[in-house]
């Protein structure tokens, strides 16, 4: 039994959070919905009850709220998450604001657990979440030596503005969110470029993978992030070098018995993970597992997941579910 708030409740991720919370077995006594002034007064439905969207203010957390799920951008999180935390609220934040802070947990429940040293918990970047689910179990079993990602990311990862650019682009309109048309095009560009030529999205994937999996300095991680013209579900081509010897059969066996992973790997029958399988699901789909003959003990893995569900809303709700179901681990909550 708990009171929840969703900050950014009218956005793409916030809307999915309402749905995912509704699907959850969590008992939600009260749900409060917040957005900017623009959307204040709008109505949303949760488990048959109408809820009015409120404008987020510094006073929003002056009431009994146990969990606040934030998805309203880094600037909003930087300002309001500490206010909520100071009011005793557990904040689970979807933005990039807190992820790399040393005292903030960055959690994918299949890989690591919140310590709750701070009441702000960060939800990782969408492509990182789906990638660390299979990599986590490989690391645990064989150890990792090197990871190279190439992503194929859907426009819903840019929120409503990205979706609009793809849909309007199909009707001949110019983009307003991306620097180039995304319709009938591919952009090797997600977030801003730094002085080294990497994008912030690529740096996020590298750093967040290291933090979630507690990788030692000698394990190499690199990434190329690409926006593709599909509405939903990200795909990641993962190239991985393992520390201990492994076979394709062992990896398939591991994935087929790990909770949260669906193995779809029968290329002779044209069966492999695709966005149309993953959309609407919380699991991470993996397949096309094959040896990389250019490097010792290395493998290619194709990994697909719903970026709005597992990559954002579902992972956030799963963190709250974990804490609620394991309160004995957190004496400070009693
Ligand atoms: N889309 C993804 O795949 C994904 C994955 C992981 C993480 N995220 C992160 O989740 C966040 C939201 O993404 P989204 O895709 O849902 O974006 P979105 O569709 O653009 O929604 C943004 C939400 O934030 C609210 N908001 C904006 N400024 C605000 C303010 N000053 N005060 C209160 N609320 C404010 C908006 O409210 P109004 O309706 O009032 O404008 C809206 O509810 C971002 O930090 C994003 O990086 C997104």
CSV table of C-alpha atoms and ligand atoms in Angstrom, one decimal:
chain,number,residue,atom,x,y,z
A,1,UNK,CA,0.0,0.0,0.0
A,2,UNK,CA,1.6,3.3,-1.1
A,3,UNK,CA,0.9,6.7,-2.6
A,4,UNK,CA,2.5,7.4,-6.0
A,5,UNK,CA,3.2,10.5,-8.0
A,6,UNK,CA,4.1,10.7,-11.7
A,7,UNK,CA,6.0,13.8,-12.8
A,8,UNK,CA,5.8,14.3,-16.6
A,9,UNK,CA,2.5,12.4,-16.5
A,10,UNK,CA,1.3,13.8,-19.9
A,11,UNK,CA,4.5,12.8,-21.9
A,12,UNK,CA,5.2,9.6,-23.8
A,13,UNK,CA,7.0,7.9,-20.9
A,14,UNK,CA,4.6,9.4,-18.3
A,15,UNK,CA,1.6,8.0,-20.1
A,16,UNK,CA,3.2,4.6,-20.2
A,17,UNK,CA,4.0,4.8,-16.5
A,18,UNK,CA,0.3,5.3,-15.7
A,19,UNK,CA,-0.5,2.2,-17.9
A,20,UNK,CA,2.4,0.1,-16.4
A,21,UNK,CA,1.4,1.1,-12.8
A,22,UNK,CA,-2.2,0.1,-13.6
A,23,UNK,CA,-0.9,-3.3,-14.8
A,24,UNK,CA,1.3,-3.8,-11.8
A,25,UNK,CA,0.2,-5.8,-8.7
A,26,UNK,CA,1.3,-2.8,-6.6
A,27,UNK,CA,-1.4,-1.4,-4.3
A,28,UNK,CA,-1.7,2.3,-5.2
A,29,UNK,CA,-3.8,4.1,-2.6
A,30,UNK,CA,-3.5,7.5,-4.3
A,31,UNK,CA,-1.9,8.5,-7.5
A,32,UNK,CA,-1.0,12.2,-8.1
A,33,UNK,CA,-0.1,13.4,-11.6
A,34,UNK,CA,2.1,16.4,-12.4
A,35,UNK,CA,3.2,18.2,-15.6
A,36,UNK,CA,4.0,21.7,-16.6
A,37,UNK,CA,1.5,24.6,-16.4
A,38,UNK,CA,0.6,23.8,-20.1
A,39,UNK,CA,-1.1,20.5,-19.2
A,40,UNK,CA,-2.5,21.4,-15.7
A,41,UNK,CA,-6.2,20.6,-15.5
A,42,UNK,CA,-6.1,17.8,-18.0
A,43,UNK,CA,-7.7,14.5,-16.9
A,44,UNK,CA,-6.3,11.0,-16.9
A,45,UNK,CA,-7.8,7.7,-15.8
A,46,UNK,CA,-6.2,5.3,-13.5
A,47,UNK,CA,-7.9,2.0,-12.5
A,48,UNK,CA,-11.3,3.5,-13.3
A,49,UNK,CA,-10.7,6.7,-11.4
A,50,UNK,CA,-10.4,10.2,-13.0
A,51,UNK,CA,-7.3,12.1,-11.9
A,52,UNK,CA,-6.6,15.8,-12.6
A,53,UNK,CA,-3.1,16.7,-13.8
A,54,UNK,CA,-1.6,19.3,-11.5
A,55,UNK,CA,1.1,21.9,-12.3
A,56,UNK,CA,4.4,20.8,-10.7
A,57,UNK,CA,5.4,23.3,-8.0
A,58,UNK,CA,7.8,23.4,-5.0
A,59,UNK,CA,4.7,22.6,-2.8
A,60,UNK,CA,3.7,19.4,-4.9
A,61,UNK,CA,5.4,17.1,-2.4
A,62,UNK,CA,3.9,18.7,0.8
A,63,UNK,CA,1.7,15.6,1.2
A,64,UNK,CA,2.2,11.9,1.9
A,65,UNK,CA,3.8,10.5,-1.3
A,66,UNK,CA,5.9,7.3,-1.0
A,67,UNK,CA,7.2,7.1,-4.6
A,68,UNK,CA,7.6,9.8,-7.3
A,69,UNK,CA,8.3,8.5,-10.8
A,70,UNK,CA,10.0,11.4,-12.7
A,71,UNK,CA,10.0,11.7,-16.5
A,72,UNK,CA,10.0,15.4,-17.3
A,73,UNK,CA,13.6,16.0,-18.4
A,74,UNK,CA,16.9,16.6,-16.6
A,75,UNK,CA,16.2,20.3,-15.7
A,76,UNK,CA,13.0,19.5,-13.9
A,77,UNK,CA,14.6,16.5,-12.1
A,78,UNK,CA,17.6,18.6,-10.9
A,79,UNK,CA,15.2,21.1,-9.4
A,80,UNK,CA,12.4,19.0,-8.0
A,81,UNK,CA,13.9,15.6,-7.2
A,82,UNK,CA,15.8,17.0,-4.2
A,83,UNK,CA,12.6,18.7,-3.0
A,84,UNK,CA,10.7,15.4,-3.1
A,85,UNK,CA,13.6,13.6,-1.4
A,86,UNK,CA,13.7,16.1,1.4
A,87,UNK,CA,10.0,15.3,1.9
A,88,UNK,CA,10.8,11.6,2.4
A,89,UNK,CA,9.7,10.6,-1.1
A,90,UNK,CA,11.6,7.8,-3.0
A,91,UNK,CA,12.3,9.4,-6.4
A,92,UNK,CA,12.9,7.1,-9.4
A,93,UNK,CA,14.1,9.4,-12.1
A,94,UNK,CA,14.1,8.7,-15.9
A,95,UNK,CA,16.3,11.7,-16.9
A,96,UNK,CA,20.0,11.8,-17.2
A,97,UNK,CA,20.3,14.3,-14.4
A,98,UNK,CA,21.5,11.9,-11.6
A,99,UNK,CA,22.7,8.8,-13.3
A,100,UNK,CA,26.4,9.3,-12.9
A,101,UNK,CA,26.4,10.8,-9.4
A,102,UNK,CA,28.6,8.6,-7.2
A,103,UNK,CA,26.0,8.5,-4.4
A,104,UNK,CA,23.0,7.7,-6.6
A,105,UNK,CA,22.0,4.2,-7.5
A,106,UNK,CA,21.6,3.4,-11.3
A,107,UNK,CA,19.4,0.4,-11.3
A,108,UNK,CA,18.2,-2.3,-13.7
A,109,UNK,CA,16.5,-4.9,-11.4
A,110,UNK,CA,17.8,-7.9,-13.4
A,111,UNK,CA,21.4,-6.7,-12.8
A,112,UNK,CA,21.6,-4.7,-9.5
A,113,UNK,CA,19.5,-3.6,-6.6
A,114,UNK,CA,18.9,-0.1,-5.0
A,115,UNK,CA,20.8,0.5,-1.8
A,116,UNK,CA,18.6,3.5,-0.9
A,117,UNK,CA,21.6,5.4,0.6
A,118,UNK,CA,19.9,8.3,-1.1
A,119,UNK,CA,16.2,8.4,-1.9
A,120,UNK,CA,16.8,9.4,-5.5
A,121,UNK,CA,17.3,6.3,-7.7
A,122,UNK,CA,18.2,6.8,-11.4
A,123,UNK,CA,16.7,4.8,-14.2
A,124,UNK,CA,19.3,4.3,-17.0
A,125,UNK,CA,19.3,5.3,-20.6
A,126,UNK,CA,16.8,3.2,-22.7
A,127,UNK,CA,19.4,1.5,-24.9
A,128,UNK,CA,21.6,0.8,-22.0
A,129,UNK,CA,18.8,-0.9,-20.0
A,130,UNK,CA,18.0,-3.4,-22.7
A,131,UNK,CA,21.7,-4.2,-23.4
A,132,UNK,CA,22.8,-4.8,-19.8
A,133,UNK,CA,20.0,-7.4,-19.2
A,134,UNK,CA,21.8,-10.0,-21.5
A,135,UNK,CA,25.3,-8.6,-20.8
A,136,UNK,CA,24.7,-8.8,-17.0
A,137,UNK,CA,24.1,-12.6,-17.1
A,138,UNK,CA,27.0,-13.1,-19.5
A,139,UNK,CA,29.3,-11.1,-17.1
A,140,UNK,CA,28.2,-13.1,-14.1
A,141,UNK,CA,28.8,-16.4,-15.9
A,142,UNK,CA,31.8,-15.8,-18.2
A,143,UNK,CA,33.1,-12.3,-17.4
A,144,UNK,CA,33.3,-9.5,-20.0
A,145,UNK,CA,36.4,-8.3,-21.7
A,146,UNK,CA,35.0,-5.9,-24.3
A,147,UNK,CA,31.6,-4.6,-25.5
A,148,UNK,CA,30.9,-2.7,-28.7
A,149,UNK,CA,27.4,-1.4,-29.3
A,150,UNK,CA,25.7,-0.2,-32.5
A,151,UNK,CA,22.1,1.0,-31.8
A,152,UNK,CA,19.1,1.4,-34.1
A,153,UNK,CA,16.9,3.6,-32.0
A,154,UNK,CA,13.2,4.4,-32.6
A,155,UNK,CA,11.8,8.0,-32.7
A,156,UNK,CA,9.7,7.5,-29.6
A,157,UNK,CA,13.0,7.7,-27.8
A,158,UNK,CA,12.8,11.5,-28.5
A,159,UNK,CA,9.3,11.7,-27.0
A,160,UNK,CA,6.3,13.2,-28.8
A,161,UNK,CA,8.6,15.6,-30.8
A,162,UNK,CA,10.4,12.7,-32.4
A,163,UNK,CA,7.2,10.8,-33.2
A,164,UNK,CA,5.8,14.0,-34.8
A,165,UNK,CA,8.9,14.4,-37.0
A,166,UNK,CA,8.5,10.9,-38.4
A,167,UNK,CA,4.7,11.1,-39.0
A,168,UNK,CA,4.8,14.7,-40.4
A,169,UNK,CA,7.9,13.8,-42.5
A,170,UNK,CA,5.9,11.1,-44.2
A,171,UNK,CA,3.5,13.9,-45.2
A,172,UNK,CA,6.3,16.0,-46.6
A,173,UNK,CA,6.7,18.4,-43.7
A,174,UNK,CA,10.1,19.6,-42.5
A,175,UNK,CA,11.5,18.2,-39.2
A,176,UNK,CA,11.3,20.4,-36.1
A,177,UNK,CA,13.0,18.1,-33.6
A,178,UNK,CA,15.9,16.5,-35.6
A,179,UNK,CA,18.4,18.4,-37.7
A,180,UNK,CA,17.5,16.4,-40.8
A,181,UNK,CA,14.4,14.5,-42.0
A,182,UNK,CA,14.0,11.2,-40.2
A,183,UNK,CA,11.4,9.8,-42.6
A,184,UNK,CA,13.1,7.6,-45.2
A,185,UNK,CA,16.5,8.5,-43.6
A,186,UNK,CA,18.9,7.4,-40.9
A,187,UNK,CA,20.7,9.8,-38.5
A,188,UNK,CA,24.1,8.7,-36.9
A,189,UNK,CA,23.4,11.3,-34.3
A,190,UNK,CA,21.5,11.1,-31.0
A,191,UNK,CA,21.9,13.9,-28.5
A,192,UNK,CA,24.7,16.5,-28.8
A,193,UNK,CA,28.3,15.9,-30.1
A,194,UNK,CA,31.2,16.4,-27.7
A,195,UNK,CA,34.7,17.6,-28.6
A,196,UNK,CA,35.9,14.0,-29.2
A,197,UNK,CA,33.3,13.3,-31.9
A,198,UNK,CA,31.2,11.0,-29.7
A,199,UNK,CA,27.5,11.9,-28.9
A,200,UNK,CA,26.2,12.3,-25.4
A,201,UNK,CA,24.0,9.2,-26.0
A,202,UNK,CA,27.1,7.1,-26.9
A,203,UNK,CA,29.0,8.4,-23.8
A,204,UNK,CA,25.9,7.6,-21.7
A,205,UNK,CA,25.8,4.0,-22.9
A,206,UNK,CA,29.5,3.5,-22.2
A,207,UNK,CA,29.5,5.1,-18.7
A,208,UNK,CA,26.1,3.7,-17.6
A,209,UNK,CA,27.1,0.1,-18.7
A,210,UNK,CA,30.2,0.4,-16.6
A,211,UNK,CA,28.4,1.7,-13.6
A,212,UNK,CA,25.5,-0.8,-13.6
A,213,UNK,CA,27.7,-3.9,-14.2
A,214,UNK,CA,30.5,-2.5,-11.9
A,215,UNK,CA,33.0,-3.1,-14.7
A,216,UNK,CA,36.7,-2.9,-13.9
A,217,UNK,CA,38.8,-0.3,-15.8
A,218,UNK,CA,40.4,-3.0,-18.0
A,219,UNK,CA,37.1,-3.9,-19.6
A,220,UNK,CA,36.5,-1.9,-22.8
A,221,UNK,CA,33.1,-0.5,-23.8
A,222,UNK,CA,32.3,1.5,-26.9
A,223,UNK,CA,29.2,2.6,-28.8
A,224,UNK,CA,27.7,4.1,-32.0
A,225,UNK,CA,24.1,5.4,-31.6
A,226,UNK,CA,21.9,5.7,-34.6
A,227,UNK,CA,18.3,7.0,-35.0
A,228,UNK,CA,16.2,5.0,-37.4
A,229,UNK,CA,12.7,5.8,-38.9
A,230,UNK,CA,10.6,3.4,-36.9
A,231,UNK,CA,8.1,4.5,-34.2
A,232,UNK,CA,8.9,2.2,-31.3
A,233,UNK,CA,11.4,-0.3,-29.9
A,234,UNK,CA,15.1,0.0,-30.0
A,235,UNK,CA,17.5,-2.6,-31.5
A,236,UNK,CA,21.1,-2.9,-30.4
A,237,UNK,CA,23.8,-5.0,-32.2
A,238,UNK,CA,26.0,-6.1,-29.3
A,239,UNK,CA,29.5,-7.3,-30.1
A,240,UNK,CA,31.0,-8.9,-26.9
A,241,UNK,CA,34.3,-10.5,-26.0
A,242,UNK,CA,34.1,-12.8,-23.0
A,243,UNK,CA,36.8,-13.6,-20.5
A,244,UNK,CA,36.2,-17.3,-20.0
A,245,UNK,CA,35.6,-19.6,-23.0
A,246,UNK,CA,31.9,-20.0,-24.0
A,247,UNK,CA,29.9,-21.7,-26.8
A,248,UNK,CA,26.9,-20.5,-28.6
A,249,UNK,CA,24.9,-23.3,-27.1
A,250,UNK,CA,25.9,-22.2,-23.5
A,251,UNK,CA,24.9,-18.6,-24.3
A,252,UNK,CA,21.6,-19.7,-25.8
A,253,UNK,CA,20.9,-21.9,-22.8
A,254,UNK,CA,21.7,-19.0,-20.4
A,255,UNK,CA,19.4,-16.6,-22.2
A,256,UNK,CA,16.6,-19.1,-22.5
A,257,UNK,CA,16.6,-19.6,-18.7
A,258,UNK,CA,17.1,-16.0,-17.5
A,259,UNK,CA,14.0,-14.1,-16.4
A,260,UNK,CA,13.3,-11.0,-18.4
A,261,UNK,CA,14.9,-12.3,-21.6
A,262,UNK,CA,13.2,-14.0,-24.5
A,263,UNK,CA,15.4,-16.0,-26.9
A,264,UNK,CA,14.3,-15.8,-30.5
A,265,UNK,CA,17.1,-17.4,-32.5
A,266,UNK,CA,16.1,-19.7,-35.3
A,267,UNK,CA,17.5,-18.0,-38.4
A,268,UNK,CA,16.8,-21.0,-40.7
A,269,UNK,CA,13.1,-20.3,-39.9
A,270,UNK,CA,13.6,-16.5,-40.3
A,271,UNK,CA,13.1,-16.2,-36.6
A,272,UNK,CA,15.0,-13.4,-34.8
A,273,UNK,CA,14.1,-10.4,-32.5
A,274,UNK,CA,12.3,-7.5,-34.2
A,275,UNK,CA,10.7,-4.3,-32.9
A,276,UNK,CA,7.2,-5.7,-33.9
A,277,UNK,CA,7.7,-8.5,-31.4
A,278,UNK,CA,9.1,-6.3,-28.6
A,279,UNK,CA,6.6,-3.4,-28.7
A,280,UNK,CA,4.1,-3.8,-25.8
A,281,UNK,CA,6.3,-6.2,-23.9
A,282,UNK,CA,8.6,-5.8,-20.9
A,283,UNK,CA,11.1,-8.5,-21.8
A,284,UNK,CA,14.3,-8.0,-23.8
A,285,UNK,CA,14.4,-10.1,-27.0
A,286,UNK,CA,17.8,-11.6,-28.1
A,287,UNK,CA,18.9,-13.7,-31.0
A,288,UNK,CA,21.2,-13.9,-34.1
A,289,UNK,CA,23.8,-15.2,-31.6
A,290,UNK,CA,26.9,-16.2,-33.6
A,291,UNK,CA,30.6,-16.2,-33.2
A,292,UNK,CA,32.7,-13.2,-34.3
A,293,UNK,CA,35.5,-15.0,-36.0
A,294,UNK,CA,37.6,-11.8,-36.2
A,295,UNK,CA,38.3,-11.9,-32.4
A,296,UNK,CA,38.9,-14.7,-29.9
A,297,UNK,CA,35.9,-15.8,-27.7
A,298,UNK,CA,33.7,-13.1,-29.2
A,299,UNK,CA,30.0,-13.1,-30.2
A,300,UNK,CA,27.4,-11.0,-32.0
A,301,UNK,CA,24.1,-10.7,-30.3
A,302,UNK,CA,21.0,-8.8,-31.7
A,303,UNK,CA,18.9,-7.3,-28.9
A,304,UNK,CA,15.5,-5.6,-29.2
A,305,UNK,CA,13.2,-4.1,-26.5
A,306,UNK,CA,10.3,-1.6,-26.1
A,307,UNK,CA,12.2,1.6,-25.3
A,308,UNK,CA,9.1,3.2,-23.6
A,309,UNK,CA,8.3,0.1,-21.6
A,310,UNK,CA,11.6,-1.8,-20.5
A,311,UNK,CA,13.7,1.2,-21.6
A,312,UNK,CA,11.8,3.6,-19.4
A,313,UNK,CA,8.4,3.2,-17.7
A,314,UNK,CA,8.5,-0.6,-16.9
A,315,UNK,CA,12.1,-0.5,-15.5
A,316,UNK,CA,11.0,2.4,-13.3
A,317,UNK,CA,7.9,0.6,-12.0
A,318,UNK,CA,10.0,-2.6,-11.6
A,319,UNK,CA,12.3,-0.7,-9.2
A,320,UNK,CA,9.4,0.4,-7.1
A,321,UNK,CA,8.0,-3.1,-7.2
A,322,UNK,CA,11.4,-4.5,-6.0
A,323,UNK,CA,11.5,-2.0,-3.0
A,324,UNK,CA,7.9,-2.7,-2.1
A,325,UNK,CA,8.4,-6.4,-2.2
A,326,UNK,CA,11.7,-6.3,-0.3
A,327,UNK,CA,11.0,-3.7,2.4
A,328,UNK,CA,12.9,-5.9,4.9
A,329,UNK,CA,16.1,-5.0,3.1
A,330,UNK,CA,15.5,-1.3,3.9
A,331,UNK,CA,15.1,-0.8,7.6
A,332,UNK,CA,15.1,3.0,7.1
A,333,UNK,CA,11.7,2.7,5.4
A,334,UNK,CA,10.0,1.3,8.5
B,1,LIG,N1,11.2,8.4,-24.7
B,1,LIG,C1,12.1,7.5,-24.2
B,1,LIG,O1,12.4,6.4,-24.8
B,1,LIG,C2,12.8,7.8,-22.9
B,1,LIG,C3,13.5,6.7,-22.4
B,1,LIG,C4,14.2,6.9,-21.2
B,1,LIG,C5,14.1,8.1,-20.6
B,1,LIG,N2,13.4,9.2,-21.1
B,1,LIG,C6,13.4,10.5,-20.4
B,1,LIG,O2,12.1,10.7,-19.9
B,1,LIG,C7,11.9,12.1,-19.9
B,1,LIG,C8,10.6,12.4,-20.6
B,1,LIG,O3,10.6,11.8,-21.9
B,1,LIG,P1,9.3,11.7,-22.9
B,1,LIG,O4,9.8,11.0,-24.0
B,1,LIG,O5,8.1,11.3,-22.1
B,1,LIG,O6,9.1,13.3,-23.2
B,1,LIG,P2,7.8,14.1,-23.6
B,1,LIG,O7,6.8,13.2,-24.4
B,1,LIG,O8,8.3,15.3,-24.3
B,1,LIG,O9,7.1,14.5,-22.2
B,1,LIG,C9,7.7,15.4,-21.4
B,1,LIG,C10,6.9,15.5,-20.1
B,1,LIG,O10,7.5,16.3,-19.2
B,1,LIG,C11,6.6,17.4,-18.7
B,1,LIG,N3,7.3,18.6,-18.5
B,1,LIG,C12,8.1,19.3,-19.3
B,1,LIG,N4,8.6,20.4,-18.6
B,1,LIG,C13,8.1,20.4,-17.4
B,1,LIG,C14,8.2,21.2,-16.3
B,1,LIG,N5,9.0,22.3,-16.3
B,1,LIG,N6,7.5,20.9,-15.2
B,1,LIG,C15,6.8,19.8,-15.1
B,1,LIG,N7,6.6,18.9,-16.2
B,1,LIG,C16,7.3,19.2,-17.3
B,1,LIG,C17,5.7,17.5,-19.9
B,1,LIG,O11,4.5,18.2,-19.5
B,1,LIG,P3,3.6,19.1,-20.5
B,1,LIG,O12,2.6,18.2,-21.1
B,1,LIG,O13,3.0,20.1,-19.5
B,1,LIG,O14,4.5,19.7,-21.5
B,1,LIG,C18,5.5,16.1,-20.3
B,1,LIG,O15,4.6,15.5,-19.4
B,1,LIG,C19,13.1,12.7,-20.5
B,1,LIG,O16,14.0,13.1,-19.4
B,1,LIG,C20,13.7,11.6,-21.3
B,1,LIG,O17,15.1,11.8,-21.5
B,1,LIG,C21,12.7,9.0,-22.3
